[in-house]
Tab-separated table of C-alpha atoms in Angstrom:
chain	number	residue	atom	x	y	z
V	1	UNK	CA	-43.422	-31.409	-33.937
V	2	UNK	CA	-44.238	-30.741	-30.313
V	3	UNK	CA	-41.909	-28.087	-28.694
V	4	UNK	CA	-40.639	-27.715	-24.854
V	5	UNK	CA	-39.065	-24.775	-23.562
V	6	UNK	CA	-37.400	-24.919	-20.358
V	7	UNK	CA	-37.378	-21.375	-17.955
V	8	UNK	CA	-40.199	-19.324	-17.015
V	9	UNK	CA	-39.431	-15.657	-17.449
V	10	UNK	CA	-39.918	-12.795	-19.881
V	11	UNK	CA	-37.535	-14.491	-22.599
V	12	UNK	CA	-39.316	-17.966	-22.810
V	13	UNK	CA	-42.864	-16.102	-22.378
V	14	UNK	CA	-40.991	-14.631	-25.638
V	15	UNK	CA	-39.558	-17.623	-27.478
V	16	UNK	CA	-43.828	-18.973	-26.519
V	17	UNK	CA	-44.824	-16.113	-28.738
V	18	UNK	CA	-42.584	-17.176	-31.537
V	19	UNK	CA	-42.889	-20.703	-31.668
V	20	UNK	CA	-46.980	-20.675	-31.062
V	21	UNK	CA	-46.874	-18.892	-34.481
V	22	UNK	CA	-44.974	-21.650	-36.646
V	23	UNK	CA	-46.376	-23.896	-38.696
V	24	UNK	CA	-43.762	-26.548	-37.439
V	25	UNK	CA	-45.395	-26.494	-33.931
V	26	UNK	CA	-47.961	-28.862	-33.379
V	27	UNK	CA	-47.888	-28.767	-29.660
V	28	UNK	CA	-45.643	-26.228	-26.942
V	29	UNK	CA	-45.226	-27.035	-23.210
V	30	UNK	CA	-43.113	-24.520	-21.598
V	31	UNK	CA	-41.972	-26.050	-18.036
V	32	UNK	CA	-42.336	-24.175	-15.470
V	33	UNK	CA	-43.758	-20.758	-17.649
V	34	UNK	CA	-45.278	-18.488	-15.926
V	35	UNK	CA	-48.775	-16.954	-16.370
V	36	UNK	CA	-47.981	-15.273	-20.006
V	37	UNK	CA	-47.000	-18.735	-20.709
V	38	UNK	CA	-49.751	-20.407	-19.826
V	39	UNK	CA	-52.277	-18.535	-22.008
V	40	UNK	CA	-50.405	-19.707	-25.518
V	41	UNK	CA	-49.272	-23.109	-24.254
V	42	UNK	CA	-49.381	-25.525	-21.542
V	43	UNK	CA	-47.143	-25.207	-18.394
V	44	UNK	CA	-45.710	-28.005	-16.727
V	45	UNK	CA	-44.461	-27.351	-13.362
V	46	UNK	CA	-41.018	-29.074	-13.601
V	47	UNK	CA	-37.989	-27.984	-11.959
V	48	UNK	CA	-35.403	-26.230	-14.794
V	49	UNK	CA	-32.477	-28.630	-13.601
V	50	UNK	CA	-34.734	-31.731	-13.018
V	51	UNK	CA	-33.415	-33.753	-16.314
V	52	UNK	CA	-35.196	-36.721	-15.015
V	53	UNK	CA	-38.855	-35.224	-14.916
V	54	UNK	CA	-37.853	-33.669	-17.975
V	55	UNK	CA	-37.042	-36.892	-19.444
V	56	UNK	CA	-40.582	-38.337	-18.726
V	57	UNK	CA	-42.475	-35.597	-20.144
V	58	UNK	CA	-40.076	-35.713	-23.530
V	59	UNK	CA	-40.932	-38.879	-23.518
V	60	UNK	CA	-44.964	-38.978	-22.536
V	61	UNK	CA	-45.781	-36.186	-24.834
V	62	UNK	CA	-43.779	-37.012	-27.778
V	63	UNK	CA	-41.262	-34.253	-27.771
V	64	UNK	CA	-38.888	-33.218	-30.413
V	65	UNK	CA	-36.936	-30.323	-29.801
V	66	UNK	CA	-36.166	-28.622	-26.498
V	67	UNK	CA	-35.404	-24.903	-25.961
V	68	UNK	CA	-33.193	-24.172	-23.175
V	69	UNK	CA	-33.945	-20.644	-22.134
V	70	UNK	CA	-31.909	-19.758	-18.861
V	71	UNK	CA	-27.917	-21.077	-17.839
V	72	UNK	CA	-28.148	-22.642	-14.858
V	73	UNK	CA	-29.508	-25.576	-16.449
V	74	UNK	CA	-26.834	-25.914	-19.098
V	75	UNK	CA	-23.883	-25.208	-17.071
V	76	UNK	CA	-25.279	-28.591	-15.284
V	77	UNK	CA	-25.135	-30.459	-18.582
V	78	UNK	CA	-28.890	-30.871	-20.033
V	79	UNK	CA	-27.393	-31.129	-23.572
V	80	UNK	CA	-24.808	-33.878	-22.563
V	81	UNK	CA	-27.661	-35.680	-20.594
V	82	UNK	CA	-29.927	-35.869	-23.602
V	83	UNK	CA	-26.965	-37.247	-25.996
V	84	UNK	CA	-25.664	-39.943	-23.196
V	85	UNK	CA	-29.598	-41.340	-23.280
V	86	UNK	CA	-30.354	-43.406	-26.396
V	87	UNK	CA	-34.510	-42.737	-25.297
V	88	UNK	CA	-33.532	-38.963	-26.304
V	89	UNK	CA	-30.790	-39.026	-28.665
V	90	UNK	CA	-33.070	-38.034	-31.386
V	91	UNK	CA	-34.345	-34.688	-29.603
V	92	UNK	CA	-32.758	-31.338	-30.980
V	93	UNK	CA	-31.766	-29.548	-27.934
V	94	UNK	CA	-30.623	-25.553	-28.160
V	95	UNK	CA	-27.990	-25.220	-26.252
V	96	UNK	CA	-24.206	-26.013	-25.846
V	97	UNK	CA	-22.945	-28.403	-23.764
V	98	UNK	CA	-21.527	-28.250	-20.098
V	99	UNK	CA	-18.413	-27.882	-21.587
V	100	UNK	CA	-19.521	-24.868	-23.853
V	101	UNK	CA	-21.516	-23.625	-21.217
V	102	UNK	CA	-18.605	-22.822	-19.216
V	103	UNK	CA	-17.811	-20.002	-21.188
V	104	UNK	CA	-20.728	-18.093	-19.033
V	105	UNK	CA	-20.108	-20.737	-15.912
V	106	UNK	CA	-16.937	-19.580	-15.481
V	107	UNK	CA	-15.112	-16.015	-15.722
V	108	UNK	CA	-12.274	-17.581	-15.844
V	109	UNK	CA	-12.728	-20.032	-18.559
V	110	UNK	CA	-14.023	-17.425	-20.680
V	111	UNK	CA	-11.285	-15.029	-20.335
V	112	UNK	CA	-8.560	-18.386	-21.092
V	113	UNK	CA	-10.650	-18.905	-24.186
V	114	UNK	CA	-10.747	-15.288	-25.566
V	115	UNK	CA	-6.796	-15.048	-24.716
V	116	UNK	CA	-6.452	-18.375	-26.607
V	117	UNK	CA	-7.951	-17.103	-29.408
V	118	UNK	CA	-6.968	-13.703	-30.057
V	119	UNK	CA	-10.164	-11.508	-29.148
V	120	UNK	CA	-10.181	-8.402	-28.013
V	121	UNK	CA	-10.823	-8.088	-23.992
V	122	UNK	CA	-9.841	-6.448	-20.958
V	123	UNK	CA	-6.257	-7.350	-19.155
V	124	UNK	CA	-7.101	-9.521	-15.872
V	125	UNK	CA	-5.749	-11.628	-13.113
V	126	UNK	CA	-7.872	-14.302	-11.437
V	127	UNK	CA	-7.797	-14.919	-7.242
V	128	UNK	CA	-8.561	-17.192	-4.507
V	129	UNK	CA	-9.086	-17.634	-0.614
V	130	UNK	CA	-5.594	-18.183	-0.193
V	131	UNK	CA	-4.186	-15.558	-2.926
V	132	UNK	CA	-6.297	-12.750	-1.492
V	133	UNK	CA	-3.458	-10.752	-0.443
V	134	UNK	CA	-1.624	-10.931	-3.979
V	135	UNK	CA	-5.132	-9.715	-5.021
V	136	UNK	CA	-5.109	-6.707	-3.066
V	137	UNK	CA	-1.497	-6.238	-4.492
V	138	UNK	CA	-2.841	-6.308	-7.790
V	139	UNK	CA	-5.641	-3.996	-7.613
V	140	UNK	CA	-2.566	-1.598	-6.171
V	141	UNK	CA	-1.310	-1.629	-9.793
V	142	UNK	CA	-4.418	-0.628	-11.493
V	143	UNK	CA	-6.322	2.743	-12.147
V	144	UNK	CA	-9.884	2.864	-10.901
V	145	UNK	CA	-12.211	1.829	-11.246
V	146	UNK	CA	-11.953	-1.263	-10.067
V	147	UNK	CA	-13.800	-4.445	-11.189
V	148	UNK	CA	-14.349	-7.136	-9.211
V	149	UNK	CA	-16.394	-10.704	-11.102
V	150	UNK	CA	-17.399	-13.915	-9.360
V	151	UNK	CA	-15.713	-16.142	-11.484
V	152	UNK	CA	-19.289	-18.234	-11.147
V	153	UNK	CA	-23.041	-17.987	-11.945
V	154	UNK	CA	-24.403	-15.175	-9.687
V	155	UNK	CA	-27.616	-14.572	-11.649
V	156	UNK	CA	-26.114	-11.182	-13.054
V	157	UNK	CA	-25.374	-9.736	-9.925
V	158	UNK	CA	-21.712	-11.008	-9.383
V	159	UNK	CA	-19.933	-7.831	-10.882
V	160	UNK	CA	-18.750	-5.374	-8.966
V	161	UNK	CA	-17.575	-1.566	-9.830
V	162	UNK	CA	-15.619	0.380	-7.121
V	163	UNK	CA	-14.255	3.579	-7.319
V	164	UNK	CA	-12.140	3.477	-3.955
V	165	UNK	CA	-8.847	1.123	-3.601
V	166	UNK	CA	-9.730	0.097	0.273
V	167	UNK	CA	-13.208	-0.430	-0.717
V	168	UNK	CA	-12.339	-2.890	-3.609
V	169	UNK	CA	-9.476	-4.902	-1.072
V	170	UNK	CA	-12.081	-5.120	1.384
V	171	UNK	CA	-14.303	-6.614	-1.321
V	172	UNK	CA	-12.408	-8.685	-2.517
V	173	UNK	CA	-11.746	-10.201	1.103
V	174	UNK	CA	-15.426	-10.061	1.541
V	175	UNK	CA	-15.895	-12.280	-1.795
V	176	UNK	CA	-13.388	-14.775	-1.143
V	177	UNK	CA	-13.213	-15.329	2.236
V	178	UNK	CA	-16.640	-15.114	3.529
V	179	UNK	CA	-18.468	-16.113	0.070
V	180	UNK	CA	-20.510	-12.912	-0.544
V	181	UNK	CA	-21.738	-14.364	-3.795
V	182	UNK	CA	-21.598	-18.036	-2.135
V	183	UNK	CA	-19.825	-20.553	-4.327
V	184	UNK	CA	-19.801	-18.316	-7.306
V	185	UNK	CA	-17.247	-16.267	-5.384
V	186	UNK	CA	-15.044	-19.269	-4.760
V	187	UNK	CA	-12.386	-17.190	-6.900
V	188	UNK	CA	-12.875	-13.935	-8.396
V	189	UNK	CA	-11.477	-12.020	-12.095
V	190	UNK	CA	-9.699	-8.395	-11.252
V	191	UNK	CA	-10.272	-6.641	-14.844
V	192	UNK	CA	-8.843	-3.545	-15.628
V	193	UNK	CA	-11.465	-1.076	-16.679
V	194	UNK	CA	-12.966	-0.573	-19.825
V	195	UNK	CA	-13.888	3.141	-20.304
V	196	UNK	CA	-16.703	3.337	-23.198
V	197	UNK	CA	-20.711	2.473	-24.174
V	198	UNK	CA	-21.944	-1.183	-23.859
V	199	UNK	CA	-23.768	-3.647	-25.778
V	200	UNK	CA	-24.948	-6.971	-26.713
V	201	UNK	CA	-24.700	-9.123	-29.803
V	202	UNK	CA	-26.144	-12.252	-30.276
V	203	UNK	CA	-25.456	-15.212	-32.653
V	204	UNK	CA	-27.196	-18.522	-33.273
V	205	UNK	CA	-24.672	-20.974	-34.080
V	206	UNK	CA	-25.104	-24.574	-35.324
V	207	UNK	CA	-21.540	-25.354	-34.800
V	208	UNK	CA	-20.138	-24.951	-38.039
V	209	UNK	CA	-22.036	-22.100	-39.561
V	210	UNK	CA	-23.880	-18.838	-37.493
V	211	UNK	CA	-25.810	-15.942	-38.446
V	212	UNK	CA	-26.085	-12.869	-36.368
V	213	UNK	CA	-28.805	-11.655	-35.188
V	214	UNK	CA	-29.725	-7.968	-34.129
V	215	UNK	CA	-28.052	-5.756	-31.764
V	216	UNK	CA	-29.316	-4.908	-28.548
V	217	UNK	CA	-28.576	-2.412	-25.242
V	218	UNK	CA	-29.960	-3.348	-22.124
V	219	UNK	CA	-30.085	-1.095	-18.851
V	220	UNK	CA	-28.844	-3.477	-15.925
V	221	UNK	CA	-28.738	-0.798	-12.946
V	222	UNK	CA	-32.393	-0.193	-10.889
V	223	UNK	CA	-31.833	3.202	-10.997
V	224	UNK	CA	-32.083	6.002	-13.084
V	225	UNK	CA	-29.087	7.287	-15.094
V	226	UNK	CA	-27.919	3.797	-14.313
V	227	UNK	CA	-27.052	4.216	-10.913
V	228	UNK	CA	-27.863	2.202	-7.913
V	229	UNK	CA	-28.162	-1.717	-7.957
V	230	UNK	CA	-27.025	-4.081	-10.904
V	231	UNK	CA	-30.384	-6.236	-11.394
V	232	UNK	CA	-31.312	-8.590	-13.651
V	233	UNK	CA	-32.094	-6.051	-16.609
V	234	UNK	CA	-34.459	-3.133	-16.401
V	235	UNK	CA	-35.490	-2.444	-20.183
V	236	UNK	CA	-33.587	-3.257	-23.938
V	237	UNK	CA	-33.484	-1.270	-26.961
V	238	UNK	CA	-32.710	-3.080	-30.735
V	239	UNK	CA	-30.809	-2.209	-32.665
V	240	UNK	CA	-28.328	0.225	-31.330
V	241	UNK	CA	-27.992	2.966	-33.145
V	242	UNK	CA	-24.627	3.727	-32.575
V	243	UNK	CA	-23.065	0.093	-33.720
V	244	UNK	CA	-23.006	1.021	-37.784
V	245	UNK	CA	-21.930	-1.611	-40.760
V	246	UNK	CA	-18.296	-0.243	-40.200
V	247	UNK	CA	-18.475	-1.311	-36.298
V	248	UNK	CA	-20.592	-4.291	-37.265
V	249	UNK	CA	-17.791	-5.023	-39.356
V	250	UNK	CA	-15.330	-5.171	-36.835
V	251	UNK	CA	-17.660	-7.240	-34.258
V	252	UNK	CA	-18.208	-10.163	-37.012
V	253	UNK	CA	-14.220	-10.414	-38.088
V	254	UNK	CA	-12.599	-9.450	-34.460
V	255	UNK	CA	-15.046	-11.181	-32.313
V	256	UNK	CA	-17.589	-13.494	-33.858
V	257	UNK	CA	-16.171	-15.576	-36.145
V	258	UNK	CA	-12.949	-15.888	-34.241
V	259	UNK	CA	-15.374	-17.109	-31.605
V	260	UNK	CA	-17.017	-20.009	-33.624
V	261	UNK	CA	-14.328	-21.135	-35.045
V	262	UNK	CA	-12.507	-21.189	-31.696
V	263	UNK	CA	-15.511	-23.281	-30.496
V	264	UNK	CA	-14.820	-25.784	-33.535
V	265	UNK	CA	-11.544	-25.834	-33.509
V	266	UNK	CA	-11.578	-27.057	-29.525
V	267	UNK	CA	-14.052	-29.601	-30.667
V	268	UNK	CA	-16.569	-28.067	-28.026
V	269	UNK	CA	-20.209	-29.012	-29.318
V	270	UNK	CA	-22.277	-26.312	-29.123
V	271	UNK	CA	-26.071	-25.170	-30.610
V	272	UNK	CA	-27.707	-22.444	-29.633
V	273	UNK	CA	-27.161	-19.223	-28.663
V	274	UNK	CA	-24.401	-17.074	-27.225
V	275	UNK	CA	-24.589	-13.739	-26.284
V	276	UNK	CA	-21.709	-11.290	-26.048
V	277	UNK	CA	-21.618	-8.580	-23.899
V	278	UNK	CA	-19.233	-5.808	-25.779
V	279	UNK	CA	-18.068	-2.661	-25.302
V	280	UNK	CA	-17.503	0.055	-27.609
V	281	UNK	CA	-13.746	1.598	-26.841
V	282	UNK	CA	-12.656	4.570	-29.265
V	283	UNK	CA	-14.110	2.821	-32.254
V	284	UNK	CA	-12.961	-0.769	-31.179
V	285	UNK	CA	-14.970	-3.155	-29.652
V	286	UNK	CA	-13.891	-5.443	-26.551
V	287	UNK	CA	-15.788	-8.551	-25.209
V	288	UNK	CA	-17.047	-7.925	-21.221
V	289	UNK	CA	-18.174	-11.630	-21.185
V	290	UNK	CA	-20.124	-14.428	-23.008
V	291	UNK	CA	-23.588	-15.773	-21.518
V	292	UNK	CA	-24.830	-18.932	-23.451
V	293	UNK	CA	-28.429	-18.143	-24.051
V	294	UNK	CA	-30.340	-15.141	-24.926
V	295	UNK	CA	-30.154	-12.487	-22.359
V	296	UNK	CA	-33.485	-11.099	-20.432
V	297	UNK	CA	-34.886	-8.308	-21.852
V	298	UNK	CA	-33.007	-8.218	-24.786
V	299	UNK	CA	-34.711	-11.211	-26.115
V	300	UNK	CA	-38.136	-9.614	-25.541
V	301	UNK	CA	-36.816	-6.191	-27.942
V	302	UNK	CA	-34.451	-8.779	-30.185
V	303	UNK	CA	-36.677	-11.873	-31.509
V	304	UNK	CA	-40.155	-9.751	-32.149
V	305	UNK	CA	-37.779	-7.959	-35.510
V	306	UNK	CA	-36.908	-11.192	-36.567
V	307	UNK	CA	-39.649	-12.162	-39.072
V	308	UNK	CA	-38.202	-15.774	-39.912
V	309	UNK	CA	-40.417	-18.923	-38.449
V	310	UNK	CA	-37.937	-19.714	-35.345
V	311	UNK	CA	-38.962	-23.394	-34.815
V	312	UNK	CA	-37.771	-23.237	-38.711
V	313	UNK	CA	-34.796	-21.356	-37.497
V	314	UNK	CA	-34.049	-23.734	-34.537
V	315	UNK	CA	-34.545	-27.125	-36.813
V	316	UNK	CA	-31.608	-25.854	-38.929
V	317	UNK	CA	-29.444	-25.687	-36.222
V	318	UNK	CA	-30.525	-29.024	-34.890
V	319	UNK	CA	-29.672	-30.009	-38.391
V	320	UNK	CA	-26.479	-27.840	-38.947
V	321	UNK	CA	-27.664	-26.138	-42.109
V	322	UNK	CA	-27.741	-22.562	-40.613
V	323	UNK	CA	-26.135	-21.738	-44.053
V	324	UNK	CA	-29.192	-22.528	-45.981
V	325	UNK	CA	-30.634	-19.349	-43.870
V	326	UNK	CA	-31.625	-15.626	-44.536
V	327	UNK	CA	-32.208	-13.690	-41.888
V	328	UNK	CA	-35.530	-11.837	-42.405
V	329	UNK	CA	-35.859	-8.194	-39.987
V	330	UNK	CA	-38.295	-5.910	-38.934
V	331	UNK	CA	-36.244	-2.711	-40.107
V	332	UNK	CA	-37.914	-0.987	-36.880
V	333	UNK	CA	-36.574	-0.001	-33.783
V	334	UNK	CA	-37.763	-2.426	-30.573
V	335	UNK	CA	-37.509	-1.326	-27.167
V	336	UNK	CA	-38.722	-3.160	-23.859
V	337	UNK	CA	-39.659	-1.571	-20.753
V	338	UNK	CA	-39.511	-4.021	-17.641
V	339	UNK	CA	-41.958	-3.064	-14.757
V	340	UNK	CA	-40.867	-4.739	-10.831
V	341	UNK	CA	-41.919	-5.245	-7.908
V	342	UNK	CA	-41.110	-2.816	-5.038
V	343	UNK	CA	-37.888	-3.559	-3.349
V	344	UNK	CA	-36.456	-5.643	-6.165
V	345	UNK	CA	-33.294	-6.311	-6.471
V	346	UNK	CA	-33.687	-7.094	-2.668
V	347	UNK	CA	-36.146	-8.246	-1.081
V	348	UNK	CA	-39.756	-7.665	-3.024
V	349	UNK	CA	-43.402	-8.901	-2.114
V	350	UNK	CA	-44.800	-11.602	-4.259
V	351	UNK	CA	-48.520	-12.395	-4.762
V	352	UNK	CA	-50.255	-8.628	-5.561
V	353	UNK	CA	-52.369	-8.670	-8.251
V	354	UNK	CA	-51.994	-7.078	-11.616
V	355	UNK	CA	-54.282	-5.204	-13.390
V	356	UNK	CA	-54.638	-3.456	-17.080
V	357	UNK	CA	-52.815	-5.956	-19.112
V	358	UNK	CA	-56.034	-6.388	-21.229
V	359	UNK	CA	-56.061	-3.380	-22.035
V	360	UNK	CA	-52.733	-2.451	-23.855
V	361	UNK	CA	-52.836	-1.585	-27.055
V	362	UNK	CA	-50.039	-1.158	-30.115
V	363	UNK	CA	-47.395	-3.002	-27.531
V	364	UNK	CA	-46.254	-6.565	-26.769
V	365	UNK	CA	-46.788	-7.577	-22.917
V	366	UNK	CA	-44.171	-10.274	-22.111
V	367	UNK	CA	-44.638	-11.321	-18.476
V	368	UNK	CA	-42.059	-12.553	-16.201
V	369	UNK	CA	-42.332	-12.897	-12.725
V	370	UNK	CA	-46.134	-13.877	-12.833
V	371	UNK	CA	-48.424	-17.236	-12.041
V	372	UNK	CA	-51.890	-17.710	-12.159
V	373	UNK	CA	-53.948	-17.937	-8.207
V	374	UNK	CA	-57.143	-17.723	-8.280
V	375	UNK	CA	-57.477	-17.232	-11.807
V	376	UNK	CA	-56.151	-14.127	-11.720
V	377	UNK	CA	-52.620	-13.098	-12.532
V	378	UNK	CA	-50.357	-12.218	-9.914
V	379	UNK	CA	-46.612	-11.276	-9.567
V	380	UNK	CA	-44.237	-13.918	-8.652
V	381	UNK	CA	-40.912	-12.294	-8.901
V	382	UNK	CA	-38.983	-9.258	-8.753
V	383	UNK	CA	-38.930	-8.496	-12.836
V	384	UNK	CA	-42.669	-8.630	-13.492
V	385	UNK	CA	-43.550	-7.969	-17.248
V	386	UNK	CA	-42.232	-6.417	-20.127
V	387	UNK	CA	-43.686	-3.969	-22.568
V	388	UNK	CA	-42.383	-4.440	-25.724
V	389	UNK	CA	-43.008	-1.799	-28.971
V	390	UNK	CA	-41.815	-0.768	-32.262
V	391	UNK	CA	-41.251	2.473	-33.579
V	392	UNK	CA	-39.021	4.512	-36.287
V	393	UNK	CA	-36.396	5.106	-33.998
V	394	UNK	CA	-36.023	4.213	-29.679
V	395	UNK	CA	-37.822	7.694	-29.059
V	396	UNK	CA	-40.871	6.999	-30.718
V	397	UNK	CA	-41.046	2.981	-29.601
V	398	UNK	CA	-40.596	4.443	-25.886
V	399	UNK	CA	-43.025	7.048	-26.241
V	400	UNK	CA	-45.420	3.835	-26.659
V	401	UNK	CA	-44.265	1.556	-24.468
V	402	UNK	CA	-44.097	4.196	-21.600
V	403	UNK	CA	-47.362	5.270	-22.114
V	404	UNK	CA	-48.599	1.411	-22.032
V	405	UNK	CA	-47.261	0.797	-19.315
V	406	UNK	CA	-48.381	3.462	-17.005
V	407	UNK	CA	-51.623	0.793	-17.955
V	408	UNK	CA	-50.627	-1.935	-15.980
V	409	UNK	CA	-51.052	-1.484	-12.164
V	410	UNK	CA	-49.797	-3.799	-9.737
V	411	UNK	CA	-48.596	-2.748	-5.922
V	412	UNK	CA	-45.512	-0.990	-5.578
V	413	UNK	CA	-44.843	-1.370	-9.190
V	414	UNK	CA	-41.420	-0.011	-10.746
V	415	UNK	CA	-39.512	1.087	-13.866
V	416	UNK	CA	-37.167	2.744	-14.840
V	417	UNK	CA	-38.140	6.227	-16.920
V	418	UNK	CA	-35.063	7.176	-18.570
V	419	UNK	CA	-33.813	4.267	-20.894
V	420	UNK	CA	-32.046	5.356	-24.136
V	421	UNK	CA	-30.647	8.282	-21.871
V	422	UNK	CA	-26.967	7.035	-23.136
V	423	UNK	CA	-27.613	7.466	-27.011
């Protein structure tokens, strides 16, 4: 069948790699891609939320099955727009729909649904423009730290963490009244602070049945000893070593299951992925939030240990038979090293040229931020590329990865040197 995958960063240059591999892909189009992209299969510059232009090329080019990489455009209901459109009924899209996209759309509606359905999370309160002062009372009753969400999509940078009471009020003015994070700040989640070690689990559901996939830890701060400011993911490490079967355990009976079968039981139709951010409390584990697709790096350190075909993988949950599945792993440790531009998470040149990326050996290159002028490959965003190796354990797969990428030279390049610090 020919494949499209919608998004152009490190984890579609990633879900490229896999699919290019499977005997089930005749042709891929990745739309918009990026440079990485373009070397393994054909880019299509399309807008990620223009369904219409989307629509034509399913159509023109004989497409079967669509891979939704980022959230923006499932929040905005590509999954319902396929179903509603009898010229693309047929097509397997991964993704949930709007509605089940809301559980990463929304703070809120997340934090409802894990109430609803008995899952372990953090106590919280949710505010408006006209309830700021009752949230300023409420942060009164808490110990700090304080954390402040924008209850909408802010590209992983809505989250605040404030040590200081007067600090966190005059945040939480700042949010709501004069839109810091612009709409996605329209009303914002007060959480009570969750003292422990994070990390991600992700789950390919087909609805009705799921299987997990591996672990992951990503490093979201641009700084070193994660300090400094949250970006968009600096490096990933899979499979943490600290979440054992006994942990594992607890994740699959207190958190995932109750959270597919709180998706089917609320009739909420939803294929694909969803990630869950966790964190490790004692020896308990509490859900931070759900996003509805892979996350970015993790994907880039998660899906190169999976050894099964994933256009295979994707076609049973098109087809609801994720039961018929065994999940085949790389036993090795993964970990991914993201290089940016200078600047990044504010503002960051675009358009330097990068160099070395021929000549990396024993690592995966994954770019992000990159397009093609000239014929020569240049960054286009803050997160440029990912190195991505294997090893025993994280040491030994950062030893590599860190020494490829001191290979790849581009100006004002960036990364962070001290990932794995925490375990």
């Amino acid at each position: 069948m020919n494949i499209l995958i919608i998004g152009s960063g490190g984890r579609e240059h990633t879900f490229a790699y896999k699919l290019v591999t499977s005997s089930l892909c005749d042709e891929l189009f990745v739309a918009p891609g990026n440079a990485g992209t373009a070397a393994i299969a054909t880019n299509v510059n399309l807008g990620v939320t223009d369904f219409e232009k989307i629509k034509e090329l399913v159509n023109a080019k004989n497409i079967e099955m669509v891979v939704v990489g980022p959230e923006v455009p499932l929040v905005e209901g590509i999954v319902d727009f396929f179903k509603k459109d009898q010229a693309l009924k047929h097509v397997k899209v991964i993704g949930p729909s709007a509605e089940g996209a809301q559980l990463e759309g929304s703070k809120e509606y997340a934090k409802e649904f894990l109430v609803r359905h008995n899952i372990p999370t953090a106590a919280y309160e949710s505010f408006t423009a006209e309830t700021v002062k009752e949230g300023q009372a409420f942060l009164e009753k808490l110990n700090p730290p304080y954390v402040l969400k924008a209850d909408g999509l802010a590209a992983g940078k809505g989250v605040l963490i404030l040590e200081n009471l007067q600090e966190a009020k005059d945040e939480l003015a700042d949010m709501l009244t004069n839109k810091k994070f612009g709409a996605a700040s329209e009303k914002v989640v007060i959480e009570e602070f969750l003292d422990g070690i994070e990390l991600s689990v992700f789950v390919l559901t087909d609805g009705k049945n799921y299987i997990t996939l591996p672990t992951a830890k990503d490093y979201k701060r641009i700084g070193e000893g994660d300090t400094g400011l949250n970006t968009g993911g600096m490096g990933a490490i899979s499979p943490v070593p600290f979440a054992d079967a006994e942990f594992m355990q607890k994740i699959e009976e207190q958190v995932v299951k109750p959270t597919v079968d709180g998706l089917s039981k609320e009739n909420i139709d939803y294929k694909g992925f969803i990630f869950i951010g966790l964190i490790k409390v004692g020896n308990d584990p509490k859900v931070i939030e759900y996003n509805v697709r892979m996350g970015d790096p993790e994907t880039e350190a998660v899906l190169p240990r999976v050894k099964n075909d994933l256009a295979e993988l994707l076609t049973h949950v098109g087809n609801q038979t994720l039961d018929q599945v065994k999940l085949d792993l790389d036993p090795r440790t993964a970990v991914t090293v993201m290089t940016v531009a200078g600047g990044y998470p504010e503002a960051y040149n675009k358009g330097d040229v990068i160099s070395g990326i021929e000549t990396i050996k024993d690592s995966i290159v994954f770019q992000a931020g990159t397009t093609l002028k000239d014929g020569k490959v240049v960054t286009n965003g803050g997160r440029v590329l990912a190195v991505t190796s294997f090893g025993n354990n994280f040491s030994e797969a950062l030893e590599t990865s860190y020494k490829n990428v001191k290979k790849v030279k581009f100006k004002d390049m960036y990364f962070r040197t001290d990932l794995g610090f925490d375990l």
